[in-house]
Coordinates of N, CA, C and O in Angstrom, one line a residue:
X256 N 91.5 63.1 41.6 CA 91.5 63.6 42.9 C 91.1 65.1 43.0 O 91.5 65.9 42.1
X257 N 90.2 65.4 43.9 CA 89.7 66.8 44.0 C 90.8 67.8 44.4 O 91.7 67.4 45.0
X258 N 90.6 69.0 43.9 CA 91.6 70.0 44.3 C 91.6 70.3 45.8 O 90.5 70.0 46.5
X259 N 92.7 70.7 46.4 CA 92.8 71.0 47.8 C 92.0 72.3 48.2 O 91.5 72.4 49.3
X260 N 91.9 73.2 47.3 CA 91.3 74.5 47.6 C 90.3 74.8 46.5 O 90.5 74.6 45.3
X261 N 89.1 75.3 46.9 CA 88.1 75.8 46.0 C 88.0 77.3 46.3 O 87.8 77.8 47.4
X262 N 88.3 78.1 45.2 CA 88.2 79.6 45.3 C 86.9 80.0 44.8 O 86.5 79.6 43.6
X263 N 86.1 80.7 45.6 CA 84.8 81.1 45.2 C 84.8 82.6 44.8 O 85.3 83.4 45.6
X264 N 84.3 82.9 43.6 CA 84.3 84.3 43.1 C 82.9 84.7 42.6 O 82.6 84.3 41.5
X265 N 82.1 85.4 43.4 CA 80.9 85.9 42.8 C 81.2 87.1 41.9 O 82.2 87.8 42.1
X266 N 80.3 87.3 40.9 CA 80.6 88.3 39.9 C 79.3 88.9 39.4 O 78.4 88.2 39.1
X267 N 79.3 90.2 39.4 CA 78.2 90.9 38.8 C 78.7 92.2 38.1 O 79.2 93.1 38.8
X268 N 78.7 92.2 36.8 CA 79.1 93.4 36.0 C 80.5 93.9 36.5 O 80.7 95.1 36.8
X269 N 81.5 93.1 36.4 CA 82.9 93.4 36.8 C 83.8 93.3 35.6 O 85.0 92.9 35.7
X270 N 83.3 93.5 34.4 CA 84.1 93.3 33.2 C 85.5 94.0 33.3 O 86.5 93.4 32.9
X271 N 85.5 95.2 33.8 CA 86.8 95.9 33.8 C 87.8 95.4 34.8 O 89.0 95.7 34.7
X272 N 87.4 94.6 35.8 CA 88.2 94.1 36.9 C 88.5 92.6 36.8 O 89.5 92.2 37.3
X273 N 87.6 91.9 36.3 CA 87.6 90.4 36.5 C 88.9 89.8 35.9 O 89.4 88.8 36.4
X274 N 89.4 90.3 34.8 CA 90.6 89.7 34.2 C 91.8 89.7 35.3 O 92.5 88.7 35.5
X275 N 92.0 90.8 35.9 CA 93.0 91.0 36.9 C 92.8 90.0 38.1 O 93.7 89.4 38.6
X276 N 91.5 89.9 38.5 CA 91.1 89.0 39.6 C 91.4 87.6 39.2 O 92.1 86.8 40.0
X277 N 91.0 87.1 38.1 CA 91.3 85.8 37.6 C 92.8 85.5 37.5 O 93.3 84.5 38.0
X278 N 93.5 86.5 36.8 CA 94.9 86.3 36.6 C 95.7 86.2 38.0 O 96.6 85.4 38.1
X279 N 95.2 86.9 39.0 CA 95.9 86.8 40.3 C 95.7 85.5 40.9 O 96.6 85.0 41.7
X280 N 94.6 84.8 40.6 CA 94.4 83.4 41.2 C 95.2 82.4 40.3 O 95.9 81.6 40.9
X281 N 95.1 82.6 39.0 CA 95.9 81.6 38.2 C 97.4 81.7 38.4 O 98.1 80.8 38.1
X282 N 97.9 82.9 38.8 CA 99.3 83.1 39.1 C 99.8 82.6 40.4 O 100.9 82.8 40.8
X283 N 98.9 82.0 41.2 CA 99.3 81.5 42.5 C 100.4 80.5 42.5 O 100.5 79.7 41.6
X284 N 101.3 80.6 43.5 CA 102.4 79.6 43.6 C 101.8 78.3 44.0 O 102.5 77.3 43.8
X285 N 100.7 78.3 44.6 CA 100.0 77.0 45.0 C 99.0 76.7 43.9 O 98.0 77.5 43.7
X286 N 99.1 75.6 43.2 CA 98.3 75.3 42.0 C 97.2 74.4 42.2 O 96.4 74.1 41.3
X287 N 97.1 73.8 43.4 CA 96.1 72.7 43.6 C 94.7 73.4 44.0 O 94.3 73.3 45.2
X288 N 94.1 74.0 43.0 CA 92.8 74.7 43.3 C 91.9 74.6 42.1 O 92.3 74.3 41.0
X289 N 90.6 74.9 42.4 CA 89.6 75.1 41.4 C 89.1 76.6 41.6 O 89.1 77.0 42.8
X290 N 88.8 77.3 40.6 CA 88.2 78.6 40.7 C 86.8 78.5 40.2 O 86.5 78.3 39.0
X291 N 85.9 78.7 41.1 CA 84.5 78.6 40.8 C 83.9 80.1 40.7 O 83.9 80.8 41.7
X292 N 83.6 80.5 39.5 CA 83.1 81.8 39.3 C 81.6 81.7 39.1 O 81.1 81.0 38.3
X293 N 80.9 82.5 39.9 CA 79.4 82.5 39.8 C 79.0 83.8 39.3 O 79.0 84.8 40.0
X294 N 78.6 83.8 38.0 CA 78.1 85.1 37.3 C 76.7 85.3 37.8 O 75.8 84.5 37.6
X295 N 76.5 86.5 38.4 CA 75.2 86.8 39.0 C 74.4 87.7 38.0 O 74.1 88.8 38.3
X296 N 74.1 87.1 36.9 CA 73.3 87.8 35.9 C 73.9 89.1 35.4 O 73.2 90.1 35.2
X297 N 75.2 89.0 35.1 CA 75.8 90.2 34.5 C 75.2 90.6 33.2 O 74.8 89.8 32.4
X298 N 75.2 91.9 33.0 CA 74.7 92.5 31.7 C 75.8 93.1 30.9 O 75.6 93.6 29.8
X299 N 77.1 93.1 31.4 CA 78.2 93.7 30.6 C 79.0 92.5 30.0 O 78.4 91.4 29.8
X300 N 80.2 92.7 29.7 CA 81.0 91.7 29.0 C 81.8 90.7 29.9 O 82.7 90.1 29.5
X301 N 81.4 90.7 31.2 CA 82.1 89.8 32.2 C 82.2 88.4 31.7 O 83.3 87.8 31.8
X302 N 81.1 87.8 31.3 CA 81.1 86.4 30.9 C 82.0 86.1 29.7 O 82.8 85.1 29.7
X303 N 82.1 87.0 28.8 CA 83.0 86.9 27.6 C 84.4 86.9 28.1 O 85.2 86.1 27.6
X304 N 84.8 87.7 29.1 CA 86.1 87.7 29.6 C 86.4 86.3 30.2 O 87.5 85.7 29.9
X305 N 85.5 85.8 31.0 CA 85.7 84.5 31.7 C 85.9 83.4 30.6 O 86.8 82.6 30.7
X306 N 85.0 83.4 29.6 CA 85.0 82.4 28.6 C 86.2 82.5 27.7 O 86.5 81.5 27.0
X307 N 87.0 83.6 27.8 CA 88.2 83.7 27.0 C 89.4 82.8 27.6 O 90.4 82.6 26.9
X308 N 89.2 82.4 28.8 CA 90.2 81.5 29.5 C 90.0 80.1 29.1 O 88.8 79.6 29.0
X309 N 91.1 79.4 28.9 CA 91.0 77.9 28.6 C 91.8 77.2 29.7 O 92.9 76.6 29.4
X310 N 91.4 77.2 30.9 CA 92.1 76.6 32.0 C 91.1 75.7 32.7 O 90.0 76.2 33.2
X311 N 91.3 74.5 32.8 CA 90.4 73.5 33.4 C 90.1 73.7 34.8 O 89.1 73.1 35.3
X312 N 90.9 74.6 35.5 CA 90.6 74.9 36.9 C 89.4 75.8 37.1 O 88.9 76.0 38.2
X313 N 89.1 76.5 36.0 CA 88.0 77.5 36.1 C 86.7 76.8 35.8 O 86.5 76.2 34.8
X314 N 85.7 77.1 36.7 CA 84.3 76.6 36.5 C 83.4 77.8 36.6 O 83.4 78.5 37.5
X315 N 82.6 77.9 35.5 CA 81.7 79.1 35.5 C 80.2 78.6 35.7 O 79.8 77.7 35.0
X316 N 79.6 79.2 36.7 CA 78.2 79.0 36.9 C 77.5 80.3 36.6 O 78.0 81.3 36.9
X317 N 76.3 80.2 36.1 CA 75.5 81.4 35.7 C 74.2 81.4 36.4 O 73.4 80.5 36.2
X318 N 73.9 82.5 37.1 CA 72.6 82.7 37.7 C 71.7 83.4 36.6 O 72.1 84.3 35.9
X319 N 70.5 82.9 36.4 CA 69.6 83.5 35.5 C 69.0 84.9 35.9 O 68.6 85.7 35.1
X320 N 69.0 85.1 37.3 CA 68.6 86.4 37.8 C 69.6 86.8 38.9 O 70.3 85.9 39.4
X321 N 69.6 88.0 39.2 CA 70.6 88.5 40.2 C 70.2 88.1 41.6 O 69.1 88.5 42.0
X322 N 71.0 87.3 42.2 CA 70.7 86.8 43.6 C 71.5 87.5 44.6 O 71.3 87.4 45.8
X323 N 72.6 88.3 44.3 CA 73.4 88.9 45.2 C 74.7 88.1 45.5 O 74.7 86.9 45.2
X324 N 75.7 88.7 46.1 CA 77.0 88.0 46.3 C 76.9 86.9 47.3 O 77.4 85.8 47.1
X325 N 76.1 87.0 48.4 CA 76.0 86.0 49.4 C 75.4 84.7 48.8 O 76.0 83.6 49.0
X326 N 74.3 84.8 48.1 CA 73.6 83.6 47.5 C 74.5 83.0 46.4 O 74.5 81.8 46.2
X327 N 75.2 83.9 45.7 CA 76.1 83.4 44.6 C 77.3 82.6 45.2 O 77.6 81.5 44.7
X328 N 77.8 83.1 46.4 CA 78.9 82.3 47.1 C 78.3 81.0 47.5 O 79.0 80.0 47.4
X329 N 77.1 81.0 48.1 CA 76.5 79.8 48.6 C 76.3 78.8 47.4 O 76.6 77.6 47.6
X330 N 76.0 79.3 46.3 CA 75.8 78.4 45.1 C 77.2 77.8 44.7 O 77.3 76.6 44.4
X331 N 78.2 78.6 44.7 CA 79.6 78.1 44.5 C 80.0 77.1 45.5 O 80.6 76.0 45.2
X332 N 79.7 77.3 46.8 CA 80.0 76.4 47.9 C 79.4 75.1 47.7 O 80.0 74.0 47.9
X333 N 78.2 75.0 47.2 CA 77.4 73.8 46.9 C 78.2 72.9 46.0 O 78.1 71.6 46.1
X334 N 78.9 73.4 45.0 CA 79.5 72.6 44.0 C 81.0 72.4 44.3 O 81.7 71.7 43.5
X335 N 81.5 73.1 45.3 CA 83.0 73.1 45.6 C 83.4 71.7 46.1 O 82.6 71.0 46.7
X336 N 84.6 71.3 45.8 CA 85.1 70.0 46.3 C 86.4 70.1 47.1 O 87.0 69.1 47.5
X337 N 86.9 71.3 47.3 CA 88.2 71.5 48.0 C 88.0 71.3 49.5 O 86.9 71.5 50.1
X338 N 89.1 70.9 50.2 CA 89.1 70.8 51.6 C 89.1 72.2 52.3 O 88.7 72.4 53.4
X339 N 89.5 73.2 51.5 CA 89.6 74.6 51.9 C 88.8 75.4 51.0 O 88.8 75.2 49.8
X340 N 88.1 76.5 51.5 CA 87.3 77.4 50.7 C 88.0 78.8 50.8 O 88.1 79.3 51.9
X341 N 88.4 79.3 49.7 CA 89.0 80.6 49.7 C 88.0 81.6 49.0 O 87.4 81.3 48.0
X342 N 87.9 82.8 49.5 CA 87.0 83.8 49.0 C 87.9 84.8 48.1 O 89.0 85.1 48.5
X343 N 87.3 85.2 47.0 CA 88.0 86.2 46.1 C 86.9 86.9 45.4 O 86.1 86.3 44.7
X344 N 86.8 88.2 45.6 CA 85.9 89.0 44.8 C 86.4 89.3 43.4 O 87.6 89.3 43.2
X345 N 85.5 89.6 42.5 CA 85.8 89.7 41.1 C 86.5 91.1 40.8 O 87.0 91.3 39.7
X346 N 86.6 91.9 41.8 CA 87.3 93.2 41.6 C 88.5 93.3 42.6 O 89.0 94.4 42.8
X347 N 89.0 92.1 43.0 CA 90.1 92.1 43.9 C 91.2 91.3 43.3 O 91.0 90.5 42.4
X348 N 92.4 91.5 43.8 CA 93.6 90.8 43.4 C 94.3 90.2 44.6 O 94.3 90.8 45.7
X349 N 94.8 88.9 44.4 CA 95.5 88.3 45.5 C 97.0 88.3 45.2 O 97.4 88.1 44.0
X350 N 97.8 88.4 46.3 CA 99.2 88.3 46.1 C 99.5 86.8 45.7 O 98.8 85.9 46.0
X351 N 100.6 86.6 45.0 CA 100.9 85.3 44.4 C 101.1 84.1 45.4 O 100.8 83.0 45.1
X352 N 101.4 84.4 46.6 CA 101.6 83.4 47.6 C 100.4 83.3 48.6 O 100.5 82.5 49.5
X353 N 99.4 84.0 48.3 CA 98.2 84.0 49.2 C 97.7 82.6 49.6 O 97.7 82.2 50.7
X354 N 97.4 81.8 48.6 CA 96.8 80.4 48.8 C 97.8 79.5 49.5 O 97.5 78.8 50.4
X355 N 99.1 79.6 49.1 CA 100.1 78.7 49.7 C 100.3 79.1 51.2 O 100.3 78.2 52.0
X356 N 100.3 80.3 51.5 CA 100.5 80.7 52.9 C 99.3 80.4 53.7 O 99.4 79.9 54.9
X357 N 98.1 80.6 53.2 CA 96.9 80.2 54.0 C 96.7 78.7 54.2 O 96.4 78.3 55.3
X358 N 97.0 77.9 53.2 CA 96.9 76.5 53.3 C 97.9 76.0 54.3 O 97.6 75.2 55.3
X359 N 99.2 76.5 54.2 CA 100.2 76.1 55.1 C 99.9 76.5 56.6 O 100.1 75.7 57.5
X360 N 99.3 77.7 56.8 CA 98.9 78.1 58.1 C 97.8 77.2 58.7 O 97.9 76.8 59.9
X361 N 96.8 77.0 57.9 CA 95.7 76.1 58.4 C 96.1 74.7 58.7 O 95.7 74.1 59.7
X362 N 97.0 74.2 57.9 CA 97.5 72.8 58.1 C 98.4 72.8 59.3 O 98.4 71.7 60.0
X363 N 99.1 73.8 59.6 CA 100.0 73.9 60.8 C 99.2 74.2 62.1 O 99.7 73.9 63.2
X364 N 97.9 74.6 61.9 CA 97.1 75.0 63.1 C 95.7 74.3 62.9 O 94.7 75.0 62.6
X365 N 95.6 73.0 63.2 CA 94.3 72.3 63.0 C 93.2 72.8 63.9 O 92.1 72.5 63.7
X366 N 93.6 73.5 65.0 CA 92.5 74.0 65.9 C 91.8 75.2 65.3 O 90.8 75.6 65.8
X367 N 92.3 75.8 64.2 CA 91.7 77.0 63.6 C 90.8 76.6 62.5 O 91.1 75.6 61.8
X368 N 89.7 77.3 62.3 CA 88.8 77.0 61.2 C 88.9 78.0 60.0 O 88.4 77.7 58.9
X369 N 89.5 79.1 60.2 CA 89.6 80.1 59.2 C 90.9 81.0 59.4 O 91.4 81.1 60.5
X370 N 91.3 81.6 58.3 CA 92.4 82.5 58.3 C 92.1 83.6 57.3 O 91.5 83.4 56.2
X371 N 92.5 84.8 57.6 CA 92.3 85.9 56.7 C 93.6 86.7 56.4 O 94.7 86.3 56.9
X372 N 93.5 87.8 55.8 CA 94.6 88.6 55.5 C 94.3 90.1 55.7 O 93.1 90.5 55.9
X373 N 95.3 90.9 55.8 CA 95.1 92.3 55.7 C 94.9 92.7 54.2 O 95.1 91.8 53.3
X374 N 94.5 93.9 53.9 CA 94.2 94.2 52.5 C 94.5 95.7 52.3 O 94.5 96.5 53.2
X375 N 94.9 96.0 51.0 CA 95.1 97.3 50.6 C 94.1 97.7 49.6 O 93.9 96.9 48.6
X376 N 93.4 98.8 49.7 CA 92.4 99.2 48.8 C 93.0 100.3 47.9 O 93.8 101.1 48.3
X377 N 92.6 100.2 46.6 CA 93.1 101.1 45.6 C 91.9 101.9 45.0 O 90.9 101.3 44.8
X378 N 92.1 103.2 44.7 CA 91.1 103.9 44.0 C 91.0 103.4 42.6 O 91.9 102.8 42.0
X379 N 89.8 103.5 42.0 CA 89.5 103.0 40.6 C 90.5 103.5 39.6 O 90.9 102.7 38.7
X380 N 90.9 104.7 39.6 CA 91.6 105.3 38.5 C 93.1 105.5 38.8 O 93.8 106.2 38.2
X381 N 93.6 104.8 39.8 CA 95.1 105.0 40.1 C 95.6 103.7 40.7 O 94.9 102.8 41.2
X382 N 96.9 103.6 40.6 CA 97.6 102.4 41.3 C 98.1 102.8 42.7 O 98.8 102.0 43.3
X383 N 97.7 103.9 43.2 CA 98.1 104.3 44.5 C 97.1 103.8 45.5 O 95.9 104.0 45.3
X384 N 97.7 103.2 46.6 CA 96.7 102.7 47.6 C 96.0 103.8 48.3 O 96.5 104.9 48.5
X385 N 94.7 103.6 48.5 CA 93.9 104.6 49.2 C 93.7 104.4 50.7 O 93.6 105.3 51.5
X386 N 93.8 103.1 51.1 CA 93.8 102.8 52.5 C 94.2 101.3 52.7 O 94.2 100.5 51.8
X387 N 94.5 101.0 54.0 CA 94.9 99.7 54.3 C 94.0 99.1 55.4 O 93.7 99.8 56.3
X388 N 93.5 97.9 55.2 CA 92.6 97.3 56.1 C 93.4 96.3 57.0 O 93.9 95.3 56.5
X389 N 93.6 96.6 58.3 CA 94.3 95.8 59.2 C 93.3 95.2 60.2 O 92.5 95.9 60.7
X390 N 93.4 93.9 60.4 CA 92.5 93.3 61.3 C 93.3 92.6 62.4 O 94.5 92.4 62.3
X391 N 92.7 92.2 63.5 CA 93.4 91.5 64.6 C 94.1 90.2 64.1 O 93.6 89.6 63.2
X392 N 95.2 89.9 64.6 CA 95.9 88.7 64.3 C 96.1 87.7 65.4 O 96.4 86.6 65.2
X393 N 95.8 88.2 66.6 CA 95.8 87.3 67.8 C 94.5 86.6 67.9 O 93.4 87.1 67.7
X394 N 94.6 85.2 68.1 CA 93.4 84.4 68.2 C 92.4 84.9 69.3 O 91.2 85.0 69.0
X395 N 92.9 85.4 70.4 CA 92.0 85.9 71.4 C 91.3 87.2 71.0 O 90.1 87.4 71.2
X396 N 92.0 88.1 70.3 CA 91.4 89.3 69.8 C 90.4 89.0 68.7 O 89.3 89.7 68.7
X397 N 90.6 88.0 67.9 CA 89.7 87.7 66.8 C 88.4 87.1 67.5 O 87.3 87.4 67.1
X398 N 88.6 86.2 68.5 CA 87.4 85.6 69.2 C 86.6 86.7 69.8 O 85.4 86.7 69.7
X399 N 87.3 87.7 70.5 CA 86.5 88.7 71.1 C 85.8 89.6 70.1 O 84.6 90.0 70.4
X400 N 86.4 89.9 69.0 CA 85.7 90.6 67.9 C 84.5 89.9 67.4 O 83.5 90.5 67.2
X401 N 84.7 88.6 67.2 CA 83.5 87.8 66.7 C 82.4 87.8 67.7 O 81.2 87.9 67.3
X402 N 82.7 87.6 69.0 CA 81.7 87.6 70.0 C 80.9 88.9 70.0 O 79.7 89.0 70.2
X403 N 81.7 90.0 69.9 CA 81.1 91.4 69.9 C 80.5 91.7 68.5 O 80.0 92.9 68.3
X404 N 80.5 90.8 67.6 CA 80.0 91.0 66.2 C 80.7 92.2 65.5 O 80.1 92.9 64.8
X405 N 82.0 92.3 65.7 CA 82.8 93.3 65.1 C 83.5 92.7 63.8 O 83.8 91.5 63.8
X406 N 83.7 93.5 62.8 CA 84.3 93.1 61.6 C 85.8 92.8 61.9 O 86.5 93.6 62.4
X407 N 86.2 91.5 61.6 CA 87.6 91.2 61.9 C 88.3 90.4 60.8 O 89.4 89.9 60.9
X408 N 87.7 90.3 59.6 CA 88.2 89.7 58.4 C 88.0 90.5 57.2 O 86.9 91.2 57.1
X409 N 88.9 90.5 56.3 CA 88.6 91.0 54.9 C 87.9 89.9 54.2 O 88.6 88.8 53.9
X410 N 86.6 90.0 54.0 CA 85.9 88.9 53.4 C 86.4 88.3 52.1 O 86.4 87.1 51.9
X411 N 87.0 89.1 51.3 CA 87.5 88.7 50.0 C 88.8 88.0 50.1 O 89.3 87.5 49.0
X412 N 89.4 87.9 51.2 CA 90.6 87.2 51.4 C 90.6 86.1 52.4 O 91.6 85.6 52.9
X413 N 89.4 85.7 52.8 CA 89.2 84.7 53.8 C 89.4 83.3 53.2 O 89.1 83.0 52.1
X414 N 90.0 82.4 54.0 CA 90.1 80.9 53.7 C 89.6 80.2 54.9 O 90.0 80.5 56.0
X415 N 88.7 79.2 54.7 CA 88.0 78.4 55.7 C 88.2 76.9 55.4 O 88.3 76.6 54.3
X416 N 88.1 76.2 56.5 CA 87.9 74.7 56.3 C 86.5 74.4 55.7 O 85.5 74.9 56.3
X417 N 86.5 73.7 54.6 CA 85.2 73.5 53.9 C 84.2 72.7 54.8 O 83.0 73.1 54.8
X418 N 84.7 71.7 55.5 CA 83.8 70.9 56.3 C 83.1 71.8 57.3 O 81.8 71.6 57.5
X419 N 83.8 72.7 57.9 CA 83.2 73.5 59.0 C 82.3 74.5 58.3 O 81.2 74.8 58.9
X420 N 82.7 75.1 57.2 CA 81.8 76.1 56.6 C 80.5 75.5 56.1 O 79.5 76.1 56.3
X421 N 80.6 74.3 55.6 CA 79.4 73.6 55.1 C 78.5 73.2 56.2 O 77.3 73.1 56.1
X422 N 79.1 73.0 57.4 CA 78.3 72.6 58.6 C 77.5 73.8 59.2 O 76.4 73.6 59.7
X423 N 78.1 75.0 59.0 CA 77.5 76.2 59.6 C 76.3 76.6 58.7 O 76.2 76.2 57.6
X424 N 75.5 77.4 59.3 CA 74.4 78.0 58.5 C 75.1 79.1 57.6 O 75.5 80.1 58.1
X425 N 75.2 78.8 56.4 CA 76.0 79.6 55.5 C 75.4 81.1 55.4 O 76.1 82.0 55.2
X426 N 74.1 81.2 55.6 CA 73.6 82.6 55.5 C 74.1 83.5 56.7 O 74.2 84.7 56.5
X427 N 74.5 82.9 57.8 CA 75.1 83.6 58.9 C 76.6 83.9 58.6 O 77.1 84.9 59.0
X428 N 77.2 83.0 57.9 CA 78.7 83.2 57.7 C 79.0 84.0 56.5 O 79.9 84.8 56.6
X429 N 78.3 83.8 55.4 CA 78.7 84.6 54.2 C 77.6 85.6 53.9 O 76.5 85.3 53.4
X430 N 77.9 86.8 54.2 CA 76.9 87.9 54.0 C 77.4 88.9 52.9 O 78.6 88.9 52.6

């Protein structure tokens, strides 16, 4: 049976961060997922870090040339089999209940196609937060922001219904 969630993680030269990003997904309280990591022609030790994991939920795809994050996400989307697509960047960490809460919310609200989170950014050399990204939480505010082409999601914490995402022109959705 396919996993319920496909987590897409594009990666380019993130050796110093990727272990924390992977660990934060593997530590999720919701375990019915696959983690699709698309290496975008990294030249550092990122791939060696990924290959050190022996977890059947991790799938590694490798680009022979650097395509960028959007095309790498699209490549991961093509091989994904989950009913939900979760985004996770290789230099980000997710809270342990992220996937569980997002799946629960989408299942309780079938009229919605996507759900996001707020985020806290940290400076590279400290564990102190540098800023907090808060986005609209009201459906009407989100719709208005989208119509106005305003940023209203933290891309690296977005979860979408796979069928809808695959139906859309991915180039417009994943930038």
